[in-house]
PDB file of C-alpha atoms in Angstrom:
ATOM      1  CA  UNK M 714      14.945   4.637 -21.276  1.00  0.00           C
ATOM      2  CA  UNK M 715      17.592   7.224 -22.083  1.00  0.00           C
ATOM      3  CA  UNK M 716      20.366   5.238 -23.786  1.00  0.00           C
ATOM      4  CA  UNK M 717      20.305   7.120 -27.100  1.00  0.00           C
ATOM      5  CA  UNK M 718      19.628  10.532 -25.551  1.00  0.00           C
ATOM      6  CA  UNK M 719      21.602  10.271 -22.317  1.00  0.00           C
ATOM      7  CA  UNK M 720      23.533  13.538 -22.585  1.00  0.00           C
ATOM      8  CA  UNK M 721      20.388  15.614 -23.198  1.00  0.00           C
ATOM      9  CA  UNK M 722      17.768  13.517 -21.405  1.00  0.00           C
ATOM     10  CA  UNK M 723      19.522  13.034 -18.080  1.00  0.00           C
ATOM     11  CA  UNK M 724      19.862  16.771 -17.239  1.00  0.00           C
ATOM     12  CA  UNK M 725      16.166  17.280 -18.033  1.00  0.00           C
ATOM     13  CA  UNK M 726      15.174  14.342 -15.847  1.00  0.00           C
ATOM     14  CA  UNK M 727      17.389  15.585 -13.016  1.00  0.00           C
ATOM     15  CA  UNK M 728      15.976  19.109 -13.284  1.00  0.00           C
ATOM     16  CA  UNK M 729      12.400  17.846 -12.907  1.00  0.00           C
ATOM     17  CA  UNK M 730      13.359  15.616  -9.968  1.00  0.00           C
ATOM     18  CA  UNK M 731      15.294  18.338  -8.148  1.00  0.00           C
ATOM     19  CA  UNK M 732      13.148  21.363  -8.904  1.00  0.00           C
ATOM     20  CA  UNK M 733       9.622  20.567 -10.151  1.00  0.00           C
ATOM     21  CA  UNK M 734       7.463  23.565 -11.042  1.00  0.00           C
ATOM     22  CA  UNK M 735       4.276  22.494  -9.213  1.00  0.00           C
ATOM     23  CA  UNK M 736       2.228  24.923 -11.315  1.00  0.00           C
ATOM     24  CA  UNK M 737      -1.084  25.800  -9.653  1.00  0.00           C
ATOM     25  CA  UNK M 738      -3.110  24.929 -12.767  1.00  0.00           C
ATOM     26  CA  UNK M 739      -1.393  21.547 -13.028  1.00  0.00           C
ATOM     27  CA  UNK M 740      -2.053  20.834  -9.366  1.00  0.00           C
ATOM     28  CA  UNK M 741      -5.735  21.739  -9.713  1.00  0.00           C
ATOM     29  CA  UNK M 742      -6.123  19.582 -12.829  1.00  0.00           C
ATOM     30  CA  UNK M 743      -4.416  16.626 -11.141  1.00  0.00           C
ATOM     31  CA  UNK M 744      -6.474  17.019  -7.967  1.00  0.00           C
ATOM     32  CA  UNK M 745      -9.700  17.183  -9.994  1.00  0.00           C
ATOM     33  CA  UNK M 746      -8.721  14.088 -11.954  1.00  0.00           C
ATOM     34  CA  UNK M 747      -7.722  12.194  -8.812  1.00  0.00           C
ATOM     35  CA  UNK M 748     -10.911  13.235  -7.032  1.00  0.00           C
ATOM     36  CA  UNK M 749     -13.019  11.935  -9.939  1.00  0.00           C
ATOM     37  CA  UNK M 750     -11.145   8.595  -9.891  1.00  0.00           C
ATOM     38  CA  UNK M 751     -11.574   8.190  -6.141  1.00  0.00           C
ATOM     39  CA  UNK M 752     -15.284   9.029  -6.262  1.00  0.00           C
ATOM     40  CA  UNK M 753     -15.753   6.462  -9.022  1.00  0.00           C
ATOM     41  CA  UNK M 754     -13.883   3.703  -7.150  1.00  0.00           C
ATOM     42  CA  UNK M 755     -16.922   2.227  -5.294  1.00  0.00           C
ATOM     43  CA  UNK M 756     -18.815   1.827  -8.588  1.00  0.00           C
ATOM     44  CA  UNK M 757     -16.192  -0.639  -9.878  1.00  0.00           C
ATOM     45  CA  UNK M 758     -16.594  -3.804  -7.754  1.00  0.00           C
ATOM     46  CA  UNK M 759     -13.481  -5.396  -9.255  1.00  0.00           C
ATOM     47  CA  UNK M 760     -11.421  -2.545  -7.867  1.00  0.00           C
ATOM     48  CA  UNK M 761     -13.461  -1.732  -4.777  1.00  0.00           C
ATOM     49  CA  UNK M 762     -13.226  -5.283  -3.392  1.00  0.00           C
ATOM     50  CA  UNK M 763      -9.659  -4.519  -2.342  1.00  0.00           C
ATOM     51  CA  UNK M 764     -10.842  -1.551  -0.282  1.00  0.00           C
ATOM     52  CA  UNK M 765     -13.569  -3.679   1.254  1.00  0.00           C
ATOM     53  CA  UNK M 766     -11.150  -6.284   2.615  1.00  0.00           C
ATOM     54  CA  UNK M 767      -8.604  -3.598   3.552  1.00  0.00           C
ATOM     55  CA  UNK M 768     -11.215  -2.132   5.888  1.00  0.00           C
ATOM     56  CA  UNK M 769     -10.844  -5.212   8.123  1.00  0.00           C
ATOM     57  CA  UNK M 770      -7.234  -6.027   7.232  1.00  0.00           C
ATOM     58  CA  UNK M 771      -5.656  -2.701   8.220  1.00  0.00           C
ATOM     59  CA  UNK M 772      -6.740  -0.819  11.355  1.00  0.00           C
ATOM     60  CA  UNK M 773      -7.286   2.930  11.324  1.00  0.00           C
ATOM     61  CA  UNK M 774      -3.965   4.751  11.106  1.00  0.00           C
ATOM     62  CA  UNK M 775      -1.988   1.879   9.559  1.00  0.00           C
ATOM     63  CA  UNK M 776       0.360   3.261   6.864  1.00  0.00           C
ATOM     64  CA  UNK M 777      -0.809   0.687   4.262  1.00  0.00           C
ATOM     65  CA  UNK M 778      -4.484   1.478   4.766  1.00  0.00           C
ATOM     66  CA  UNK M 779      -5.798   3.749   2.006  1.00  0.00           C
ATOM     67  CA  UNK M 780      -9.510   3.771   1.252  1.00  0.00           C
ATOM     68  CA  UNK M 781     -10.978   6.021  -1.416  1.00  0.00           C
ATOM     69  CA  UNK M 782     -13.055   7.845   1.215  1.00  0.00           C
ATOM     70  CA  UNK M 783     -10.001   8.603   3.340  1.00  0.00           C
ATOM     71  CA  UNK M 784      -7.951   9.515   0.253  1.00  0.00           C
ATOM     72  CA  UNK M 785     -10.646  11.981  -0.861  1.00  0.00           C
ATOM     73  CA  UNK M 786     -10.366  13.822   2.443  1.00  0.00           C
ATOM     74  CA  UNK M 787      -6.587  13.951   2.110  1.00  0.00           C
ATOM     75  CA  UNK M 788      -6.677  15.221  -1.488  1.00  0.00           C
ATOM     76  CA  UNK M 789      -9.120  17.970  -0.545  1.00  0.00           C
ATOM     77  CA  UNK M 790      -6.931  19.117   2.332  1.00  0.00           C
ATOM     78  CA  UNK M 791      -3.506  19.576   0.689  1.00  0.00           C
ATOM     79  CA  UNK M 792      -2.279  22.572  -1.322  1.00  0.00           C
ATOM     80  CA  UNK M 793       0.814  23.615  -3.268  1.00  0.00           C
ATOM     81  CA  UNK M 794       2.749  24.509  -0.116  1.00  0.00           C
ATOM     82  CA  UNK M 795       2.203  20.965   1.182  1.00  0.00           C
ATOM     83  CA  UNK M 796       3.564  19.482  -2.046  1.00  0.00           C
ATOM     84  CA  UNK M 797       6.640  21.707  -1.983  1.00  0.00           C
ATOM     85  CA  UNK M 798       7.275  20.791   1.667  1.00  0.00           C
ATOM     86  CA  UNK M 799       6.938  17.046   1.038  1.00  0.00           C
ATOM     87  CA  UNK M 800       9.167  17.262  -2.032  1.00  0.00           C
ATOM     88  CA  UNK M 801      11.947  19.043  -0.127  1.00  0.00           C
ATOM     89  CA  UNK M 802      11.711  16.450   2.626  1.00  0.00           C
ATOM     90  CA  UNK M 803      11.953  13.562   0.144  1.00  0.00           C
ATOM     91  CA  UNK M 804      14.885  15.058  -1.798  1.00  0.00           C
ATOM     92  CA  UNK M 805      17.444  13.421   0.471  1.00  0.00           C
ATOM     93  CA  UNK M 806      20.460  11.490  -0.816  1.00  0.00           C
ATOM     94  CA  UNK M 807      20.230   9.185   2.223  1.00  0.00           C
ATOM     95  CA  UNK M 808      16.801   8.060   1.028  1.00  0.00           C
ATOM     96  CA  UNK M 809      17.565   7.771  -2.689  1.00  0.00           C
ATOM     97  CA  UNK M 810      19.279   5.250  -4.933  1.00  0.00           C
ATOM     98  CA  UNK M 811      19.993   5.116  -8.662  1.00  0.00           C
ATOM     99  CA  UNK M 812      20.039   1.944 -10.751  1.00  0.00           C
ATOM    100  CA  UNK M 813      21.009   2.091 -14.419  1.00  0.00           C
ATOM    101  CA  UNK M 814      20.872  -0.844 -16.837  1.00  0.00           C
ATOM    102  CA  UNK M 815      22.397  -0.020 -20.192  1.00  0.00           C
ATOM    103  CA  UNK M 816      25.430  -0.295 -22.447  1.00  0.00           C
ATOM    104  CA  UNK M 817      27.304   2.894 -21.524  1.00  0.00           C
ATOM    105  CA  UNK M 818      30.867   3.281 -20.336  1.00  0.00           C
ATOM    106  CA  UNK M 819      30.815   2.966 -16.532  1.00  0.00           C
ATOM    107  CA  UNK M 820      33.218   5.846 -15.769  1.00  0.00           C
ATOM    108  CA  UNK M 821      31.332   8.223 -18.046  1.00  0.00           C
ATOM    109  CA  UNK M 822      28.052   6.998 -16.586  1.00  0.00           C
ATOM    110  CA  UNK M 823      29.140   7.632 -12.994  1.00  0.00           C
ATOM    111  CA  UNK M 824      30.456  11.085 -13.876  1.00  0.00           C
ATOM    112  CA  UNK M 825      27.216  12.119 -15.567  1.00  0.00           C
ATOM    113  CA  UNK M 826      25.151  10.815 -12.635  1.00  0.00           C
ATOM    114  CA  UNK M 827      27.324  12.718 -10.161  1.00  0.00           C
ATOM    115  CA  UNK M 828      26.981  15.855 -12.282  1.00  0.00           C
ATOM    116  CA  UNK M 829      23.216  15.447 -12.349  1.00  0.00           C
ATOM    117  CA  UNK M 830      22.475  14.338  -8.783  1.00  0.00           C
ATOM    118  CA  UNK M 831      25.679  14.836  -6.764  1.00  0.00           C
ATOM    119  CA  UNK M 832      24.472  18.121  -5.300  1.00  0.00           C
ATOM    120  CA  UNK M 833      21.583  16.498  -3.422  1.00  0.00           C
ATOM    121  CA  UNK M 834      22.457  16.620   0.270  1.00  0.00           C
ATOM    122  CA  UNK M 835      22.233  13.836   2.813  1.00  0.00           C
ATOM    123  CA  UNK M 836      20.114  14.032   5.939  1.00  0.00           C
ATOM    124  CA  UNK M 837      19.307  11.509   8.662  1.00  0.00           C
ATOM    125  CA  UNK M 838      16.158   9.468   8.145  1.00  0.00           C
ATOM    126  CA  UNK M 839      13.915   8.234  10.921  1.00  0.00           C
ATOM    127  CA  UNK M 840      13.072   4.639  10.035  1.00  0.00           C
ATOM    128  CA  UNK M 841       9.935   3.153  11.518  1.00  0.00           C
ATOM    129  CA  UNK M 842       8.973  -0.518  11.274  1.00  0.00           C
ATOM    130  CA  UNK M 843       5.600  -1.125   9.651  1.00  0.00           C
ATOM    131  CA  UNK M 844       3.333  -2.743  12.271  1.00  0.00           C
ATOM    132  CA  UNK M 845       1.656  -6.060  11.462  1.00  0.00           C
ATOM    133  CA  UNK M 846      -2.131  -5.709  11.116  1.00  0.00           C
ATOM    134  CA  UNK M 847      -3.731  -7.237  14.197  1.00  0.00           C
ATOM    135  CA  UNK M 848      -6.253  -9.998  13.626  1.00  0.00           C
ATOM    136  CA  UNK M 849      -9.677  -9.443  15.169  1.00  0.00           C
ATOM    137  CA  UNK M 850     -11.726 -12.658  15.142  1.00  0.00           C
ATOM    138  CA  UNK M 851     -14.893 -10.641  15.751  1.00  0.00           C
ATOM    139  CA  UNK M 852     -14.282  -8.465  12.690  1.00  0.00           C
ATOM    140  CA  UNK M 853     -12.664 -10.513   9.933  1.00  0.00           C
ATOM    141  CA  UNK M 854     -14.901 -10.048   6.880  1.00  0.00           C
ATOM    142  CA  UNK M 855     -16.834  -7.445   4.913  1.00  0.00           C
ATOM    143  CA  UNK M 856     -19.846  -8.201   2.744  1.00  0.00           C
ATOM    144  CA  UNK M 857     -21.581  -5.830   0.357  1.00  0.00           C
ATOM    145  CA  UNK M 858     -24.789  -6.823  -1.430  1.00  0.00           C
ATOM    146  CA  UNK M 859     -25.247  -5.529  -4.982  1.00  0.00           C
ATOM    147  CA  UNK M 860     -27.531  -6.506  -7.846  1.00  0.00           C
ATOM    148  CA  UNK M 861     -24.717  -7.732 -10.098  1.00  0.00           C
ATOM    149  CA  UNK M 862     -24.280 -11.108 -11.856  1.00  0.00           C
ATOM    150  CA  UNK M 863     -20.698 -11.605 -10.693  1.00  0.00           C
ATOM    151  CA  UNK M 864     -19.436 -11.818  -7.130  1.00  0.00           C
ATOM    152  CA  UNK M 865     -15.954 -10.540  -6.326  1.00  0.00           C
ATOM    153  CA  UNK M 866     -13.962 -12.243  -3.558  1.00  0.00           C
ATOM    154  CA  UNK M 867     -10.712 -10.997  -2.036  1.00  0.00           C
ATOM    155  CA  UNK M 868      -8.920 -12.542   0.951  1.00  0.00           C
ATOM    156  CA  UNK M 869      -5.738 -11.358   2.659  1.00  0.00           C
ATOM    157  CA  UNK M 870      -3.328 -12.809   5.193  1.00  0.00           C
ATOM    158  CA  UNK M 871      -0.319 -11.358   6.965  1.00  0.00           C
ATOM    159  CA  UNK M 872       2.944 -12.950   5.844  1.00  0.00           C
ATOM    160  CA  UNK M 873       6.673 -12.537   6.556  1.00  0.00           C
ATOM    161  CA  UNK M 874       8.491  -9.873   4.592  1.00  0.00           C
ATOM    162  CA  UNK M 875      11.095 -10.015   1.849  1.00  0.00           C
ATOM    163  CA  UNK M 876      14.040 -10.454   4.248  1.00  0.00           C
ATOM    164  CA  UNK M 877      12.570 -13.410   6.152  1.00  0.00           C
ATOM    165  CA  UNK M 878      14.530 -16.697   6.042  1.00  0.00           C
ATOM    166  CA  UNK M 879      11.515 -18.421   4.411  1.00  0.00           C
ATOM    167  CA  UNK M 880      10.793 -15.651   1.888  1.00  0.00           C
ATOM    168  CA  UNK M 881      11.635 -17.847  -1.135  1.00  0.00           C
ATOM    169  CA  UNK M 882       9.630 -20.832   0.111  1.00  0.00           C
ATOM    170  CA  UNK M 883       6.683 -18.521   0.789  1.00  0.00           C
ATOM    171  CA  UNK M 884       6.838 -17.073  -2.735  1.00  0.00           C
ATOM    172  CA  UNK M 885       6.837 -20.573  -4.202  1.00  0.00           C
ATOM    173  CA  UNK M 886       3.993 -21.654  -1.907  1.00  0.00           C
ATOM    174  CA  UNK M 887       1.799 -18.823  -3.192  1.00  0.00           C
ATOM    175  CA  UNK M 888       2.680 -19.730  -6.790  1.00  0.00           C
ATOM    176  CA  UNK M 889       1.604 -23.335  -6.099  1.00  0.00           C
ATOM    177  CA  UNK M 890      -1.561 -22.113  -4.378  1.00  0.00           C
ATOM    178  CA  UNK M 891      -2.401 -19.987  -7.426  1.00  0.00           C
ATOM    179  CA  UNK M 892      -1.906 -22.931  -9.792  1.00  0.00           C
ATOM    180  CA  UNK M 893      -4.004 -25.210  -7.585  1.00  0.00           C
ATOM    181  CA  UNK M 894      -6.803 -22.644  -7.268  1.00  0.00           C
ATOM    182  CA  UNK M 895      -6.930 -22.301 -11.046  1.00  0.00           C
ATOM    183  CA  UNK M 896      -6.884 -26.041 -11.610  1.00  0.00           C
ATOM    184  CA  UNK M 897      -9.648 -26.776  -9.080  1.00  0.00           C
ATOM    185  CA  UNK M 898     -11.936 -23.758  -9.380  1.00  0.00           C
ATOM    186  CA  UNK M 899     -11.550 -22.682 -12.993  1.00  0.00           C
ATOM    187  CA  UNK M 900     -10.648 -25.913 -14.842  1.00  0.00           C
ATOM    188  CA  UNK M 901     -12.344 -28.708 -12.893  1.00  0.00           C
ATOM    189  CA  UNK M 902     -15.408 -26.963 -11.487  1.00  0.00           C
ATOM    190  CA  UNK M 903     -15.864 -24.060 -13.948  1.00  0.00           C
ATOM    191  CA  UNK M 904     -16.793 -21.767 -11.064  1.00  0.00           C
ATOM    192  CA  UNK M 905     -14.617 -18.807 -12.034  1.00  0.00           C
ATOM    193  CA  UNK M 906     -12.941 -17.301 -15.072  1.00  0.00           C
ATOM    194  CA  UNK M 907     -10.416 -15.496 -12.857  1.00  0.00           C
ATOM    195  CA  UNK M 908      -8.990 -17.007  -9.680  1.00  0.00           C
ATOM    196  CA  UNK M 909      -5.426 -16.644  -8.408  1.00  0.00           C
ATOM    197  CA  UNK M 910      -3.188 -15.905  -5.442  1.00  0.00           C
ATOM    198  CA  UNK M 911       0.046 -13.995  -4.972  1.00  0.00           C
ATOM    199  CA  UNK M 912       2.227 -12.457  -2.303  1.00  0.00           C
ATOM    200  CA  UNK M 913       3.445  -8.879  -2.005  1.00  0.00           C
ATOM    201  CA  UNK M 914       6.732  -8.804  -0.109  1.00  0.00           C
ATOM    202  CA  UNK M 915       7.833  -5.515   1.415  1.00  0.00           C
ATOM    203  CA  UNK M 916       9.343  -5.292   4.894  1.00  0.00           C
ATOM    204  CA  UNK M 917       5.960  -6.839   5.719  1.00  0.00           C
ATOM    205  CA  UNK M 918       4.374  -9.508   3.528  1.00  0.00           C
ATOM    206  CA  UNK M 919       0.758  -9.551   2.293  1.00  0.00           C
ATOM    207  CA  UNK M 920      -0.750 -12.744   0.917  1.00  0.00           C
ATOM    208  CA  UNK M 921      -3.719 -12.299  -1.439  1.00  0.00           C
ATOM    209  CA  UNK M 922      -6.352 -14.675  -2.853  1.00  0.00           C
ATOM    210  CA  UNK M 923      -8.794 -13.366  -5.447  1.00  0.00           C
ATOM    211  CA  UNK M 924     -11.714 -14.711  -7.471  1.00  0.00           C
ATOM    212  CA  UNK M 925     -14.665 -13.493  -9.508  1.00  0.00           C
ATOM    213  CA  UNK M 926     -17.598 -15.888  -9.825  1.00  0.00           C
ATOM    214  CA  UNK M 927     -21.343 -16.283 -10.314  1.00  0.00           C
ATOM    215  CA  UNK M 928     -21.350 -18.903  -7.537  1.00  0.00           C
ATOM    216  CA  UNK M 929     -19.641 -17.340  -4.510  1.00  0.00           C
ATOM    217  CA  UNK M 930     -20.697 -19.963  -1.937  1.00  0.00           C
ATOM    218  CA  UNK M 931     -19.318 -22.867  -4.005  1.00  0.00           C
ATOM    219  CA  UNK M 932     -16.179 -20.884  -4.878  1.00  0.00           C
ATOM    220  CA  UNK M 933     -15.428 -20.052  -1.237  1.00  0.00           C
ATOM    221  CA  UNK M 934     -15.891 -23.724  -0.327  1.00  0.00           C
ATOM    222  CA  UNK M 935     -13.523 -24.748  -3.146  1.00  0.00           C
ATOM    223  CA  UNK M 936     -10.934 -22.155  -2.052  1.00  0.00           C
ATOM    224  CA  UNK M 937     -11.098 -23.598   1.459  1.00  0.00           C
ATOM    225  CA  UNK M 938     -10.602 -27.136   0.105  1.00  0.00           C
ATOM    226  CA  UNK M 939      -7.519 -26.096  -1.897  1.00  0.00           C
ATOM    227  CA  UNK M 940      -5.991 -24.385   1.136  1.00  0.00           C
ATOM    228  CA  UNK M 941      -6.609 -27.469   3.292  1.00  0.00           C
ATOM    229  CA  UNK M 942      -4.972 -29.649   0.627  1.00  0.00           C
ATOM    230  CA  UNK M 943      -1.889 -27.421   0.578  1.00  0.00           C
ATOM    231  CA  UNK M 944      -1.639 -27.728   4.365  1.00  0.00           C
ATOM    232  CA  UNK M 945      -2.104 -31.509   4.566  1.00  0.00           C
ATOM    233  CA  UNK M 946      -1.028 -33.035   1.254  1.00  0.00           C
ATOM    234  CA  UNK M 947       2.486 -34.461   0.926  1.00  0.00           C
ATOM    235  CA  UNK M 948       3.485 -33.275  -2.534  1.00  0.00           C
ATOM    236  CA  UNK M 949       6.001 -35.575  -4.248  1.00  0.00           C
ATOM    237  CA  UNK M 950       9.398 -34.006  -4.859  1.00  0.00           C
ATOM    238  CA  UNK M 951       8.953 -34.333  -8.642  1.00  0.00           C
ATOM    239  CA  UNK M 952       5.779 -32.225  -8.529  1.00  0.00           C
ATOM    240  CA  UNK M 953       7.447 -29.485  -6.456  1.00  0.00           C
ATOM    241  CA  UNK M 954      10.387 -29.499  -8.898  1.00  0.00           C
ATOM    242  CA  UNK M 955       7.963 -28.957 -11.779  1.00  0.00           C
ATOM    243  CA  UNK M 956       6.393 -26.027  -9.955  1.00  0.00           C
ATOM    244  CA  UNK M 957       9.911 -24.650  -9.422  1.00  0.00           C
ATOM    245  CA  UNK M 958      10.675 -24.851 -13.146  1.00  0.00           C
ATOM    246  CA  UNK M 959       7.501 -22.970 -14.041  1.00  0.00           C
ATOM    247  CA  UNK M 960       8.191 -20.337 -11.369  1.00  0.00           C
ATOM    248  CA  UNK M 961      11.855 -19.944 -12.355  1.00  0.00           C
ATOM    249  CA  UNK M 962      10.901 -19.490 -16.020  1.00  0.00           C
ATOM    250  CA  UNK M 963       8.570 -16.635 -15.095  1.00  0.00           C
ATOM    251  CA  UNK M 964      11.235 -15.192 -12.804  1.00  0.00           C
ATOM    252  CA  UNK M 965      13.823 -15.017 -15.586  1.00  0.00           C
ATOM    253  CA  UNK M 966      11.334 -13.743 -18.171  1.00  0.00           C
ATOM    254  CA  UNK M 967      10.618 -10.704 -15.989  1.00  0.00           C
ATOM    255  CA  UNK M 968      14.270  -9.704 -16.415  1.00  0.00           C
ATOM    256  CA  UNK M 969      14.405  -9.790 -20.204  1.00  0.00           C
ATOM    257  CA  UNK M 970      14.117  -6.043 -20.681  1.00  0.00           C
ATOM    258  CA  UNK M 971      16.364  -3.302 -19.313  1.00  0.00           C
ATOM    259  CA  UNK M 972      13.380  -1.721 -17.557  1.00  0.00           C
ATOM    260  CA  UNK M 973      12.296  -4.883 -15.712  1.00  0.00           C
ATOM    261  CA  UNK M 974      15.893  -5.750 -14.820  1.00  0.00           C
ATOM    262  CA  UNK M 975      16.492  -2.236 -13.458  1.00  0.00           C
ATOM    263  CA  UNK M 976      13.378  -2.578 -11.314  1.00  0.00           C
ATOM    264  CA  UNK M 977      14.468  -5.991 -10.006  1.00  0.00           C
ATOM    265  CA  UNK M 978      17.974  -4.747  -9.179  1.00  0.00           C
ATOM    266  CA  UNK M 979      16.589  -1.617  -7.500  1.00  0.00           C
ATOM    267  CA  UNK M 980      14.370  -3.791  -5.305  1.00  0.00           C
ATOM    268  CA  UNK M 981      17.327  -5.980  -4.293  1.00  0.00           C
ATOM    269  CA  UNK M 982      19.522  -2.945  -3.556  1.00  0.00           C
ATOM    270  CA  UNK M 983      16.751  -1.259  -1.564  1.00  0.00           C
ATOM    271  CA  UNK M 984      16.184  -4.190   0.803  1.00  0.00           C
ATOM    272  CA  UNK M 985      19.580  -5.942   0.838  1.00  0.00           C
ATOM    273  CA  UNK M 986      22.102  -3.243  -0.076  1.00  0.00           C
ATOM    274  CA  UNK M 987      23.317  -4.959  -3.252  1.00  0.00           C
ATOM    275  CA  UNK M 988      22.117  -6.849  -6.331  1.00  0.00           C
ATOM    276  CA  UNK M 989      23.436 -10.154  -4.939  1.00  0.00           C
ATOM    277  CA  UNK M 990      20.040 -11.248  -3.607  1.00  0.00           C
ATOM    278  CA  UNK M 991      18.548 -11.055  -7.096  1.00  0.00           C
ATOM    279  CA  UNK M 992      21.151 -13.405  -8.523  1.00  0.00           C
ATOM    280  CA  UNK M 993      21.155 -15.730  -5.511  1.00  0.00           C
ATOM    281  CA  UNK M 994      17.417 -16.360  -5.791  1.00  0.00           C
ATOM    282  CA  UNK M 995      17.588 -19.428  -8.114  1.00  0.00           C
ATOM    283  CA  UNK M 996      19.985 -21.135  -5.682  1.00  0.00           C
ATOM    284  CA  UNK M 997      17.603 -20.449  -2.796  1.00  0.00           C
ATOM    285  CA  UNK M 998      14.698 -21.775  -4.865  1.00  0.00           C
ATOM    286  CA  UNK M 999      16.587 -25.046  -5.436  1.00  0.00           C
ATOM    287  CA  UNK M1000      16.839 -25.532  -1.681  1.00  0.00           C
ATOM    288  CA  UNK M1001      13.077 -25.384  -1.017  1.00  0.00           C
ATOM    289  CA  UNK M1002      11.646 -28.820  -0.129  1.00  0.00           C
ATOM    290  CA  UNK M1003       8.083 -30.255  -0.126  1.00  0.00           C
ATOM    291  CA  UNK M1004       8.197 -30.135   3.694  1.00  0.00           C
ATOM    292  CA  UNK M1005       8.969 -26.411   3.513  1.00  0.00           C
ATOM    293  CA  UNK M1006       5.876 -25.797   1.358  1.00  0.00           C
ATOM    294  CA  UNK M1007       3.622 -27.693   3.769  1.00  0.00           C
ATOM    295  CA  UNK M1008       5.167 -25.967   6.796  1.00  0.00           C
ATOM    296  CA  UNK M1009       4.854 -22.382   5.528  1.00  0.00           C
ATOM    297  CA  UNK M1010       1.308 -23.067   4.295  1.00  0.00           C
ATOM    298  CA  UNK M1011       0.299 -24.072   7.822  1.00  0.00           C
ATOM    299  CA  UNK M1012       2.087 -21.076   9.330  1.00  0.00           C
ATOM    300  CA  UNK M1013       0.757 -18.423   6.964  1.00  0.00           C
ATOM    301  CA  UNK M1014      -2.640 -19.451   5.572  1.00  0.00           C
ATOM    302  CA  UNK M1015      -4.414 -18.638   8.841  1.00  0.00           C
ATOM    303  CA  UNK M1016      -6.280 -15.658  10.279  1.00  0.00           C
ATOM    304  CA  UNK M1017      -7.624 -14.760   6.853  1.00  0.00           C
ATOM    305  CA  UNK M1018      -9.669 -11.635   6.326  1.00  0.00           C
ATOM    306  CA  UNK M1019     -12.235 -11.747   3.539  1.00  0.00           C
ATOM    307  CA  UNK M1020     -14.266  -9.305   1.488  1.00  0.00           C
ATOM    308  CA  UNK M1021     -17.152 -10.222  -0.841  1.00  0.00           C
ATOM    309  CA  UNK M1022     -19.160  -7.976  -3.143  1.00  0.00           C
TER     310      UNK M1022
END
């Protein structure tokens, strides 16, 4: 957010990015703060439920696995030299991109960005595909018993990533699933004040269902019923079109500010090499049919791993 202070703010930002101080006192303070947060994580069931299901979702050594216990060991082991090394490795023009949303003159903008960041050198990057978490039918849930009035439920499924041909249909399917979970579990049955689903789409996709409830058995049964409905019910085209309108409204609202638009463009550039994908999305959404929703639901809402506290 540098529009009004571009000429003075950009050089300061660039200086911190290119040559951070990594003061020893700052590192110690940050490590102490992070250590305290990680130690406190298990005491917050609303947060810890994600770690619980991740323990069966991601195998040991998977790059997306990050439990507070494992993170504590990592924080304790690194020092300033490690931070400096990692920073130098990451300061690579081949692995960096800049997205600016503002009202500045483009030629002046490009010149100032080149002045600020043009000296960063390029180096080859070794790209490794993120492996899909393997499903183990003998180890697909975690349960933790606590004397608390509310149960926390989190379920995860492996899904295709952002570049998959069905990525848009899958996003819409999870939006419909979230609406249906809320309608059935929160509105009709009053079993939960917070129930929803969503998908995270990186190069690998992660589908998530979440609920907090005083009646976990009934809520799990209701979640199962909603999933079965999504897999078997033939939604009329008019109903799918209404879901599309709601989804598209939220999609456009997230791009109202310069900050959210910059983030959306950066995501499109990162995965597709240009901003075109961002602007093509509404057209792709129009092409999704009721049969697509039913098909992707049957393909993806399987092999679910579940955590309950």
